JSON list of C-alpha atoms in Angstrom, two decimals:
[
{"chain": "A", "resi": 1, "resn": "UNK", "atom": "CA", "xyz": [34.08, -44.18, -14.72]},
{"chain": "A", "resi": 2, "resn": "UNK", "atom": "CA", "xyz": [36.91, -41.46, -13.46]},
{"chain": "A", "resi": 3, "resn": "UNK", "atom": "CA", "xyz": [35.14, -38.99, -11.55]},
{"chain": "A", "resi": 4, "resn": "UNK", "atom": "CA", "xyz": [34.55, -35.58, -12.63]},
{"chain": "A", "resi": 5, "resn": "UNK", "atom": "CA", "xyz": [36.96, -32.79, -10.67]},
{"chain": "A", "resi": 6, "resn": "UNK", "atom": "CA", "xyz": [34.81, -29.91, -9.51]},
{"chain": "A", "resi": 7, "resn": "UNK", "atom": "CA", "xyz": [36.12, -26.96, -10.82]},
{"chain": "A", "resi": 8, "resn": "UNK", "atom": "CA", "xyz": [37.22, -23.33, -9.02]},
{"chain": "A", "resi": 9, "resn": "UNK", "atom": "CA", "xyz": [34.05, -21.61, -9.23]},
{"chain": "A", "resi": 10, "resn": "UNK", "atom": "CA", "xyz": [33.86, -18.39, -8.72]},
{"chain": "A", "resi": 11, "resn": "UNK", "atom": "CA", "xyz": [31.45, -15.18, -8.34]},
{"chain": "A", "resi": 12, "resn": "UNK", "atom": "CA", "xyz": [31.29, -11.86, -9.99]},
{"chain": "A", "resi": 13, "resn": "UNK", "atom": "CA", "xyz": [29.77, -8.98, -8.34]},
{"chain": "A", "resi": 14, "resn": "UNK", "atom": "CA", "xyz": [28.96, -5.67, -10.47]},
{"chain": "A", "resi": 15, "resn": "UNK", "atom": "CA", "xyz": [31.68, -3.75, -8.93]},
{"chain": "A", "resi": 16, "resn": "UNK", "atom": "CA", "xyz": [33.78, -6.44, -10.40]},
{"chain": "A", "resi": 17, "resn": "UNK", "atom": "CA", "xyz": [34.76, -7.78, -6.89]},
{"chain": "A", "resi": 18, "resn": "UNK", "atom": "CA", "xyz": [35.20, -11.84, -7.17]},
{"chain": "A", "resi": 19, "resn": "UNK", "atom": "CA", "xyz": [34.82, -14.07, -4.67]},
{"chain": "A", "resi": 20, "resn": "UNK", "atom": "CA", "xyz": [35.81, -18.20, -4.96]},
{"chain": "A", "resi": 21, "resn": "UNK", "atom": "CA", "xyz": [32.51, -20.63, -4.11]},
{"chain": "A", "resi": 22, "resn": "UNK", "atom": "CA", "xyz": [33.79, -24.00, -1.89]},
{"chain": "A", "resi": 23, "resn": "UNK", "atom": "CA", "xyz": [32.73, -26.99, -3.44]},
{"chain": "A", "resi": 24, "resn": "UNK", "atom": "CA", "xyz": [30.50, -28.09, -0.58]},
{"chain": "A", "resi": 25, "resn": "UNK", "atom": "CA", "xyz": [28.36, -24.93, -0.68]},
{"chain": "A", "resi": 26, "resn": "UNK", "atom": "CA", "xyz": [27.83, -25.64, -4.42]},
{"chain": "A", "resi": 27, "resn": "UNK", "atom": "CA", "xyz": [24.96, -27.76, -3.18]},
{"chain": "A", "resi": 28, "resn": "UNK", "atom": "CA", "xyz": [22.69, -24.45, -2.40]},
{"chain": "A", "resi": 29, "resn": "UNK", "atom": "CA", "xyz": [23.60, -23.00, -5.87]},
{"chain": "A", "resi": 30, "resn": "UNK", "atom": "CA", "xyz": [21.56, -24.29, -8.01]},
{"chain": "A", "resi": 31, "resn": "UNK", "atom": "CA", "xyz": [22.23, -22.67, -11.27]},
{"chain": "A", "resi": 32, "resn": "UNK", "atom": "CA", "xyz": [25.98, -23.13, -11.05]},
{"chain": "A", "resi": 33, "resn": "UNK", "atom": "CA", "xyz": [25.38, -27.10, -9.48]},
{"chain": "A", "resi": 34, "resn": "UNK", "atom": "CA", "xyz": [23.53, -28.00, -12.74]},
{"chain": "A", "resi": 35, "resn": "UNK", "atom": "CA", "xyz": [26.19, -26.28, -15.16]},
{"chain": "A", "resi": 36, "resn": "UNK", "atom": "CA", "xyz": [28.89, -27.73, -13.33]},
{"chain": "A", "resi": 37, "resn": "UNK", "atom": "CA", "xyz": [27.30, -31.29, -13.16]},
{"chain": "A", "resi": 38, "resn": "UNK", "atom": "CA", "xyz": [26.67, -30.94, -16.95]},
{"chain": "A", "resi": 39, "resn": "UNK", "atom": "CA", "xyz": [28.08, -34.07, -18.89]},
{"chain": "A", "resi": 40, "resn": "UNK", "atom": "CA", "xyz": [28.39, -31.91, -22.07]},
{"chain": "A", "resi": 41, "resn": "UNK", "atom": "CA", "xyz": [30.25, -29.12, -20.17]},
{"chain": "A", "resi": 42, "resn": "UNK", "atom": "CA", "xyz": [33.88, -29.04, -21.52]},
{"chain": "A", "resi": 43, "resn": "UNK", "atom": "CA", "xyz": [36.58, -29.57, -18.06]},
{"chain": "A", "resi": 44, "resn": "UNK", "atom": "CA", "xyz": [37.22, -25.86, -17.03]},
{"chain": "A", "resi": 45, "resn": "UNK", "atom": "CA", "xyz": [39.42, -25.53, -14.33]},
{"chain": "A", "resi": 46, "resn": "UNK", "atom": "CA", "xyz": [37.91, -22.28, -13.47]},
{"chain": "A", "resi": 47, "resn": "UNK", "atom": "CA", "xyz": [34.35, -20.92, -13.90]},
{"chain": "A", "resi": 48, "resn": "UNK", "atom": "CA", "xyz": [33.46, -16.79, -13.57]},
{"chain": "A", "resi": 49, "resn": "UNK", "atom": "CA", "xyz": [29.60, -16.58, -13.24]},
{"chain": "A", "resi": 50, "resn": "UNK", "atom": "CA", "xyz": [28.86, -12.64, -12.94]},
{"chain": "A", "resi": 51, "resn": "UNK", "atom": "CA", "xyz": [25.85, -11.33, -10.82]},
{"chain": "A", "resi": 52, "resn": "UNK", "atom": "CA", "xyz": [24.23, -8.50, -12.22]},
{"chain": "A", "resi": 53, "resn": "UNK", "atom": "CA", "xyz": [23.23, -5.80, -9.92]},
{"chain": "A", "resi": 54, "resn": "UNK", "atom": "CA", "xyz": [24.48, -6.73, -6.79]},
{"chain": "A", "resi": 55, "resn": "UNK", "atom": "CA", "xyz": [27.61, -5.42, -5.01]},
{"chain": "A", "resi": 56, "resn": "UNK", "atom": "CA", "xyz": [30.45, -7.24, -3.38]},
{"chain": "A", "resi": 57, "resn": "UNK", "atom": "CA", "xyz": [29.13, -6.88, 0.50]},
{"chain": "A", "resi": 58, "resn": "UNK", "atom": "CA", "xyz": [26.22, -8.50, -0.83]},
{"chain": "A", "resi": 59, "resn": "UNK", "atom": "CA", "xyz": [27.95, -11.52, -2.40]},
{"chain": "A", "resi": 60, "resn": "UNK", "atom": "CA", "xyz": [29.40, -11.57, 0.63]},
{"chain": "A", "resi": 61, "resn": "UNK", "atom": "CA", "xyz": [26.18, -12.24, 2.43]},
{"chain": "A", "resi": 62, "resn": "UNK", "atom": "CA", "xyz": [25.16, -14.75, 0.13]},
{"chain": "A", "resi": 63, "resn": "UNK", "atom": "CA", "xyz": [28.37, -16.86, 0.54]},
{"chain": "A", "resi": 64, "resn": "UNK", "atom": "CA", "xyz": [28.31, -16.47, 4.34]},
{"chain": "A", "resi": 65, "resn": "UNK", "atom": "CA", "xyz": [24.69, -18.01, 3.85]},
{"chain": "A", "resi": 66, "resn": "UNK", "atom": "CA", "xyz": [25.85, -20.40, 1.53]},
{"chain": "A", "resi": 67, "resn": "UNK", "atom": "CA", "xyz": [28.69, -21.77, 3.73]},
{"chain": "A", "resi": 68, "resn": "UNK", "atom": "CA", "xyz": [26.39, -22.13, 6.93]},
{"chain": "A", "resi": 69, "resn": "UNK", "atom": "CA", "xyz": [23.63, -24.25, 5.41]},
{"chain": "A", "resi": 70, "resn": "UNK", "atom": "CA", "xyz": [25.99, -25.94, 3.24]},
{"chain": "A", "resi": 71, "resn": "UNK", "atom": "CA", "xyz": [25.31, -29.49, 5.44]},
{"chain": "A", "resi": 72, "resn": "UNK", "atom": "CA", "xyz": [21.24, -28.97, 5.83]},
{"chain": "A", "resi": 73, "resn": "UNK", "atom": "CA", "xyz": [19.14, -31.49, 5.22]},
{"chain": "A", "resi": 74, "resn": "UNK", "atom": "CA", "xyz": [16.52, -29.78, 4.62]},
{"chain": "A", "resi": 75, "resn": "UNK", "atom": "CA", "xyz": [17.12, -27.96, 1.86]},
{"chain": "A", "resi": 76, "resn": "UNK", "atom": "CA", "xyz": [17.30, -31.70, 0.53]},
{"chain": "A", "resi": 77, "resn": "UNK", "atom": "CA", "xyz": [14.06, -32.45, 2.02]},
{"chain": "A", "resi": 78, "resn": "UNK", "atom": "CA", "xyz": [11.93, -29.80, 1.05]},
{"chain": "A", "resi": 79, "resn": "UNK", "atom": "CA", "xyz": [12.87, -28.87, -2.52]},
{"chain": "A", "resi": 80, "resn": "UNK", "atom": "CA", "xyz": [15.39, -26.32, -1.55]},
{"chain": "A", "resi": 81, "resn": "UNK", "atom": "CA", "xyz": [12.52, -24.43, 0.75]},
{"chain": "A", "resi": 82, "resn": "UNK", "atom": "CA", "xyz": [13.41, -23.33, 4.08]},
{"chain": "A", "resi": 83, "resn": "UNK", "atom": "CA", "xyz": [9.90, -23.29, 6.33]},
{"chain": "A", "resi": 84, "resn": "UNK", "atom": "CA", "xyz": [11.40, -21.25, 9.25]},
{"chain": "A", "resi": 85, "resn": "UNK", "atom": "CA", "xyz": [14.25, -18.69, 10.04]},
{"chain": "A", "resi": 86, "resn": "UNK", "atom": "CA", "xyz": [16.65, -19.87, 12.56]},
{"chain": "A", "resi": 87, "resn": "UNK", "atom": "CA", "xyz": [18.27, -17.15, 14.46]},
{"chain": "A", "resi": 88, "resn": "UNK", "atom": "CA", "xyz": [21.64, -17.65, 12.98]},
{"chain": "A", "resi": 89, "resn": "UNK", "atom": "CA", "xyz": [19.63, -16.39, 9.30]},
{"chain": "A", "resi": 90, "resn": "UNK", "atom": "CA", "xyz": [18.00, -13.65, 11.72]},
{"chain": "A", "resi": 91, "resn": "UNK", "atom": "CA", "xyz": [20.77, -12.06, 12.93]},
{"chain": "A", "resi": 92, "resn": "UNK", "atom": "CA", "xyz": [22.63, -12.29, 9.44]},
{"chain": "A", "resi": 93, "resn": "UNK", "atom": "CA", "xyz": [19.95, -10.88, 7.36]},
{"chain": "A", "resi": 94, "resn": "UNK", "atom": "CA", "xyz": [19.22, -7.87, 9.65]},
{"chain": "A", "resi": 95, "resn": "UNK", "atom": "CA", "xyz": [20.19, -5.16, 6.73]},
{"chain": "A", "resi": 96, "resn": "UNK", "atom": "CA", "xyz": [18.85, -2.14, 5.60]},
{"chain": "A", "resi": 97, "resn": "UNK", "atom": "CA", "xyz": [15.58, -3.07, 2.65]},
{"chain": "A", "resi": 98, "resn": "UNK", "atom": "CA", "xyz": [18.36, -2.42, -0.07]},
{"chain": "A", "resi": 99, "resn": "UNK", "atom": "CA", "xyz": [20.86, -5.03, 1.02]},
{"chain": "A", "resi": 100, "resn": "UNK", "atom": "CA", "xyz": [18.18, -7.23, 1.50]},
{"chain": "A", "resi": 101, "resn": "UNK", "atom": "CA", "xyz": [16.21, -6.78, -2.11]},
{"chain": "A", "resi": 102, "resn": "UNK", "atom": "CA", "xyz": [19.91, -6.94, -3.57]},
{"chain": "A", "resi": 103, "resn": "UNK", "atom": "CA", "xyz": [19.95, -10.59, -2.15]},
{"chain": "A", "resi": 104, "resn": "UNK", "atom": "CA", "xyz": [16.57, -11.77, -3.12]},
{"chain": "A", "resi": 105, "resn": "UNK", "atom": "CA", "xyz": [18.13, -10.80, -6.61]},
{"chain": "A", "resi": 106, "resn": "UNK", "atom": "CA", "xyz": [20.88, -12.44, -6.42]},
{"chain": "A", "resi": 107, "resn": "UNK", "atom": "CA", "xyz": [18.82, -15.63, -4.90]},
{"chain": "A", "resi": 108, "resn": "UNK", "atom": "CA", "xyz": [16.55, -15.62, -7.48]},
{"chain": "A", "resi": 109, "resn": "UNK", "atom": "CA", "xyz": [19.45, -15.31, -10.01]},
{"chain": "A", "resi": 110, "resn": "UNK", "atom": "CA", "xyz": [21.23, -18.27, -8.74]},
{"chain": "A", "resi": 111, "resn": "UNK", "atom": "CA", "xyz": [18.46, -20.18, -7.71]},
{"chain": "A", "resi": 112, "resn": "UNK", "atom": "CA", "xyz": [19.30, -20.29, -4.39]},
{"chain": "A", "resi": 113, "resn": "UNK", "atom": "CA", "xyz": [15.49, -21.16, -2.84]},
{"chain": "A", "resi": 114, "resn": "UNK", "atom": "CA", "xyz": [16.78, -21.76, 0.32]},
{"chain": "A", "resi": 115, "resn": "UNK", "atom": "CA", "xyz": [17.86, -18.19, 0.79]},
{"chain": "A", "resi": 116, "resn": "UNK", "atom": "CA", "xyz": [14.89, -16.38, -1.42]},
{"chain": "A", "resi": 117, "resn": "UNK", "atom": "CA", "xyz": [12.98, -18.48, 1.14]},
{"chain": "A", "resi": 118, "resn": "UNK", "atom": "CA", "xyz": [14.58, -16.37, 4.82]},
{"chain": "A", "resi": 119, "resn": "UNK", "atom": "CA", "xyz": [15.00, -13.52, 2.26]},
{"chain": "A", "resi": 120, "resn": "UNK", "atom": "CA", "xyz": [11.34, -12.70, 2.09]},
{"chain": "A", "resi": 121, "resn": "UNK", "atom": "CA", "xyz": [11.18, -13.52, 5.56]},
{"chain": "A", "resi": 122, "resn": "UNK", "atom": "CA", "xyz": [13.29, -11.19, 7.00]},
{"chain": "A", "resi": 123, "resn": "UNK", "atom": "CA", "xyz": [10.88, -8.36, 4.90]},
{"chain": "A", "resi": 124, "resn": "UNK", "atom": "CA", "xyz": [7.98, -9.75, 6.70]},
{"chain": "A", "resi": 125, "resn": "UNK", "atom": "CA", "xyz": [10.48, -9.05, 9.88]},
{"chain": "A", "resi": 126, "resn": "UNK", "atom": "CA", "xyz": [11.22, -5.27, 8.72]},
{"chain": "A", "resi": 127, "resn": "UNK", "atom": "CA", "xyz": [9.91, -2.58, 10.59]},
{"chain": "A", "resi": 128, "resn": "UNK", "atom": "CA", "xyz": [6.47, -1.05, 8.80]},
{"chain": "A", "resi": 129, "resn": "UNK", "atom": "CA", "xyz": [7.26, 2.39, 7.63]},
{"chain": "A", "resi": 130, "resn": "UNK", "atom": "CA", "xyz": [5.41, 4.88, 8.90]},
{"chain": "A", "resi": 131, "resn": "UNK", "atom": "CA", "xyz": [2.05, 7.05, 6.84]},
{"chain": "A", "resi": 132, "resn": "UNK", "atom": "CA", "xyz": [3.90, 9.80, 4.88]},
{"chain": "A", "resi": 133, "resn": "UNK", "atom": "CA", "xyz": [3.39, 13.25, 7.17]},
{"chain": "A", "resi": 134, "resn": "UNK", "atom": "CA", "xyz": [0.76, 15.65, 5.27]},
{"chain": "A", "resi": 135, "resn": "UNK", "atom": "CA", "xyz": [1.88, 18.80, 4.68]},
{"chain": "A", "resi": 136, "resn": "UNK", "atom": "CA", "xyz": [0.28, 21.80, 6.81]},
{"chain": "A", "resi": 137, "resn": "UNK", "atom": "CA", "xyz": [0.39, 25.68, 6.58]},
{"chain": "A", "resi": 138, "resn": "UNK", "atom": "CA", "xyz": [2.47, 25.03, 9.85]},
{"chain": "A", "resi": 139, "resn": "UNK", "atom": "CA", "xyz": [5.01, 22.99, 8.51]},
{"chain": "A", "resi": 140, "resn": "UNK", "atom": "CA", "xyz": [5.19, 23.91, 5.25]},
{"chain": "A", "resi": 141, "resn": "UNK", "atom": "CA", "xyz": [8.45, 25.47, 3.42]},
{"chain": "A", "resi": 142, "resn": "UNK", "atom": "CA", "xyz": [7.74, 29.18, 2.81]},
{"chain": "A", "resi": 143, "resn": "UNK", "atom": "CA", "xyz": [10.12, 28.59, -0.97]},
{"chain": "A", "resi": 144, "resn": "UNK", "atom": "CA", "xyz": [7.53, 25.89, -1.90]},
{"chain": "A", "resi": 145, "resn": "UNK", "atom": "CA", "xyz": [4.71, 28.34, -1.11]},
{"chain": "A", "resi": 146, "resn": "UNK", "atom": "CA", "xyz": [6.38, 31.30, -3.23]},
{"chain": "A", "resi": 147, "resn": "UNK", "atom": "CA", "xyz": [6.47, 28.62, -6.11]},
{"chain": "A", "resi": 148, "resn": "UNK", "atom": "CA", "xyz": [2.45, 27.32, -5.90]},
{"chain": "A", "resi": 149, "resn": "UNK", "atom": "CA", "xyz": [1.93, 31.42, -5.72]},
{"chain": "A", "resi": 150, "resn": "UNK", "atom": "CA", "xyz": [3.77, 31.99, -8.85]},
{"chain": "A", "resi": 151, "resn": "UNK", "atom": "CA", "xyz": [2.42, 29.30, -10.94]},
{"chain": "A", "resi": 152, "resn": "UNK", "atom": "CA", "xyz": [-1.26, 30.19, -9.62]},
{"chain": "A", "resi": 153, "resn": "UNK", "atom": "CA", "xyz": [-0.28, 34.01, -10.83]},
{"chain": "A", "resi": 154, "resn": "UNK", "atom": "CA", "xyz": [1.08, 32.86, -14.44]},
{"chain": "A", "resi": 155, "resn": "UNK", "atom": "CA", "xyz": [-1.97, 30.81, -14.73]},
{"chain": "A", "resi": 156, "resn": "UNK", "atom": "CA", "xyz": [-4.31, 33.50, -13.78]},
{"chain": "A", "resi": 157, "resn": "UNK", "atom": "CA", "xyz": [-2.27, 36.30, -15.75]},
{"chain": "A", "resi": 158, "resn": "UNK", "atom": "CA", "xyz": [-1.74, 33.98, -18.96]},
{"chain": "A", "resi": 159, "resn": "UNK", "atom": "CA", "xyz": [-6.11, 33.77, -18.95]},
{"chain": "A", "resi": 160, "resn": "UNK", "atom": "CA", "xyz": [-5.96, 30.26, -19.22]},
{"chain": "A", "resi": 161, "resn": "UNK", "atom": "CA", "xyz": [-8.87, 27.96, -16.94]},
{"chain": "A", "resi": 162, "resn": "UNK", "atom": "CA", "xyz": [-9.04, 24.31, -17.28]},
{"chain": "A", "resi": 163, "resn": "UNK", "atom": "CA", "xyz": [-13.32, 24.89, -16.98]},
{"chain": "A", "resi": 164, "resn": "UNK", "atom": "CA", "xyz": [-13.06, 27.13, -20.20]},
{"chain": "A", "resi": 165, "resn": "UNK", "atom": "CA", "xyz": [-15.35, 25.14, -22.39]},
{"chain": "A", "resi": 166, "resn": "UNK", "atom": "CA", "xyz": [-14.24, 27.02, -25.67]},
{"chain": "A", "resi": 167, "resn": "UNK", "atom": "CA", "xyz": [-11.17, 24.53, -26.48]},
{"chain": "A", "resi": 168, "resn": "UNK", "atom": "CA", "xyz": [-13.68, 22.09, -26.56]},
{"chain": "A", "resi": 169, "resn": "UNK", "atom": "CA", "xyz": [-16.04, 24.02, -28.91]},
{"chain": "A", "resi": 170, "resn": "UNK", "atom": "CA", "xyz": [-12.88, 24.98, -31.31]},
{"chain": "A", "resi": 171, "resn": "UNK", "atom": "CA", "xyz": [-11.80, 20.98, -31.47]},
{"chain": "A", "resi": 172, "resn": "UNK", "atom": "CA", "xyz": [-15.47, 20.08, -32.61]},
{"chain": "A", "resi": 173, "resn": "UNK", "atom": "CA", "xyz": [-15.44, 22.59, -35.27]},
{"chain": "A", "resi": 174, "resn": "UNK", "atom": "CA", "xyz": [-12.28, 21.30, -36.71]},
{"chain": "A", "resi": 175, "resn": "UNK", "atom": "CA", "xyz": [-13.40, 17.94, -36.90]},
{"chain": "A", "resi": 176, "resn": "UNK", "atom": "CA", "xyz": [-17.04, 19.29, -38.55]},
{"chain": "A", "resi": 177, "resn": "UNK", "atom": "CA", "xyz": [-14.76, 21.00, -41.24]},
{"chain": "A", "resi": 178, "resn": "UNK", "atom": "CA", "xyz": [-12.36, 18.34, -41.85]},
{"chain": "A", "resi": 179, "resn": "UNK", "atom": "CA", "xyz": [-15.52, 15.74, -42.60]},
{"chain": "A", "resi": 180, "resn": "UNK", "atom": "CA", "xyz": [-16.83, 18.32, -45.12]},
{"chain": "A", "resi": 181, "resn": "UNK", "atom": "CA", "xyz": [-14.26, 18.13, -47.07]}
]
């Protein structure tokens, strides 16, 4: 049986950057690995698989990822899931929360469990944000004070009170006249 050549395949980023897959990383792609491996698949020298919303730098990521674990046995082992985060992933993955939800997107997308895996360990690594500050007299901006002040005055001028209880009379007797009729 003559063996099957692997094609050029290739990624798409949303910016419309492009950026060529080696064949021995294919093994962490998922998605494109069955495709390609498909018996039905027609020979293609050259494949374009476009990844929707993420931007070239993160591709980037992804195929430095790719490359590195391209030779793990593990990901053979354990059904493509990664248990730990060597440093090597560490170092890589330390990104702002953006770049790094941008890649558990384009994981996902590709089926790359290996990488979803040190993905969503590297948020468990992030820095906790902080309690949002409340907002005192002493810090507050004087502009957003004028504008509470004027929309308390237009209330208070226009006559209207959220307690008035007489729009809830006036619905009741429009729904007492519409049943008489």
């Amino acid at each position: 049986m003559p063996s099957k050549t692997i094609p050029t395949i290739k990624l798409q980023s949303e910016d419309g950057e492009q950026f060529e897959v080696p064949p021995p990383s294919l093994k962490c792609f998922k998605t494109i690995q069955s495709i390609v491996e498909d018996p039905l698949r027609s020979e293609s020298k050259e494949a374009v698989f476009r990844v929707p919303n993420v931007n070239g730098g993160t591709l980037q990521i992804l195929l430095e990822w790719a490359d590195y674990h391209k030779d793990d046995e593990s990901l053979d082992e354990n059904n493509g899931h990664i248990l730990t985060m060597c440093e090597w992933d560490r170092e890589l993955l330390k990104v702002d929360m953006n770049v790094l939800h941008e890649l558990v997107l384009a994981a996902s997308c590709l089926h790359i469990q290996g990488l979803l895996d040190v993905a969503c360990l590297a948020y468990m690594d992030l820095p906790k944000i902080e309690a949002p500050r409340y907002v005192t007299v002493d810090n507050a901006d004087d502009e957003f004070i004028a504008q509470q002040q004027l929309i308390e005055y237009v209330y208070e001028s226009s006559g209207y009170d959220s307690d008035d209880s007489d729009l809830s009379s006036d619905s009741n007797t429009n729904s007492d006249d519409s049943g008489e009729k």
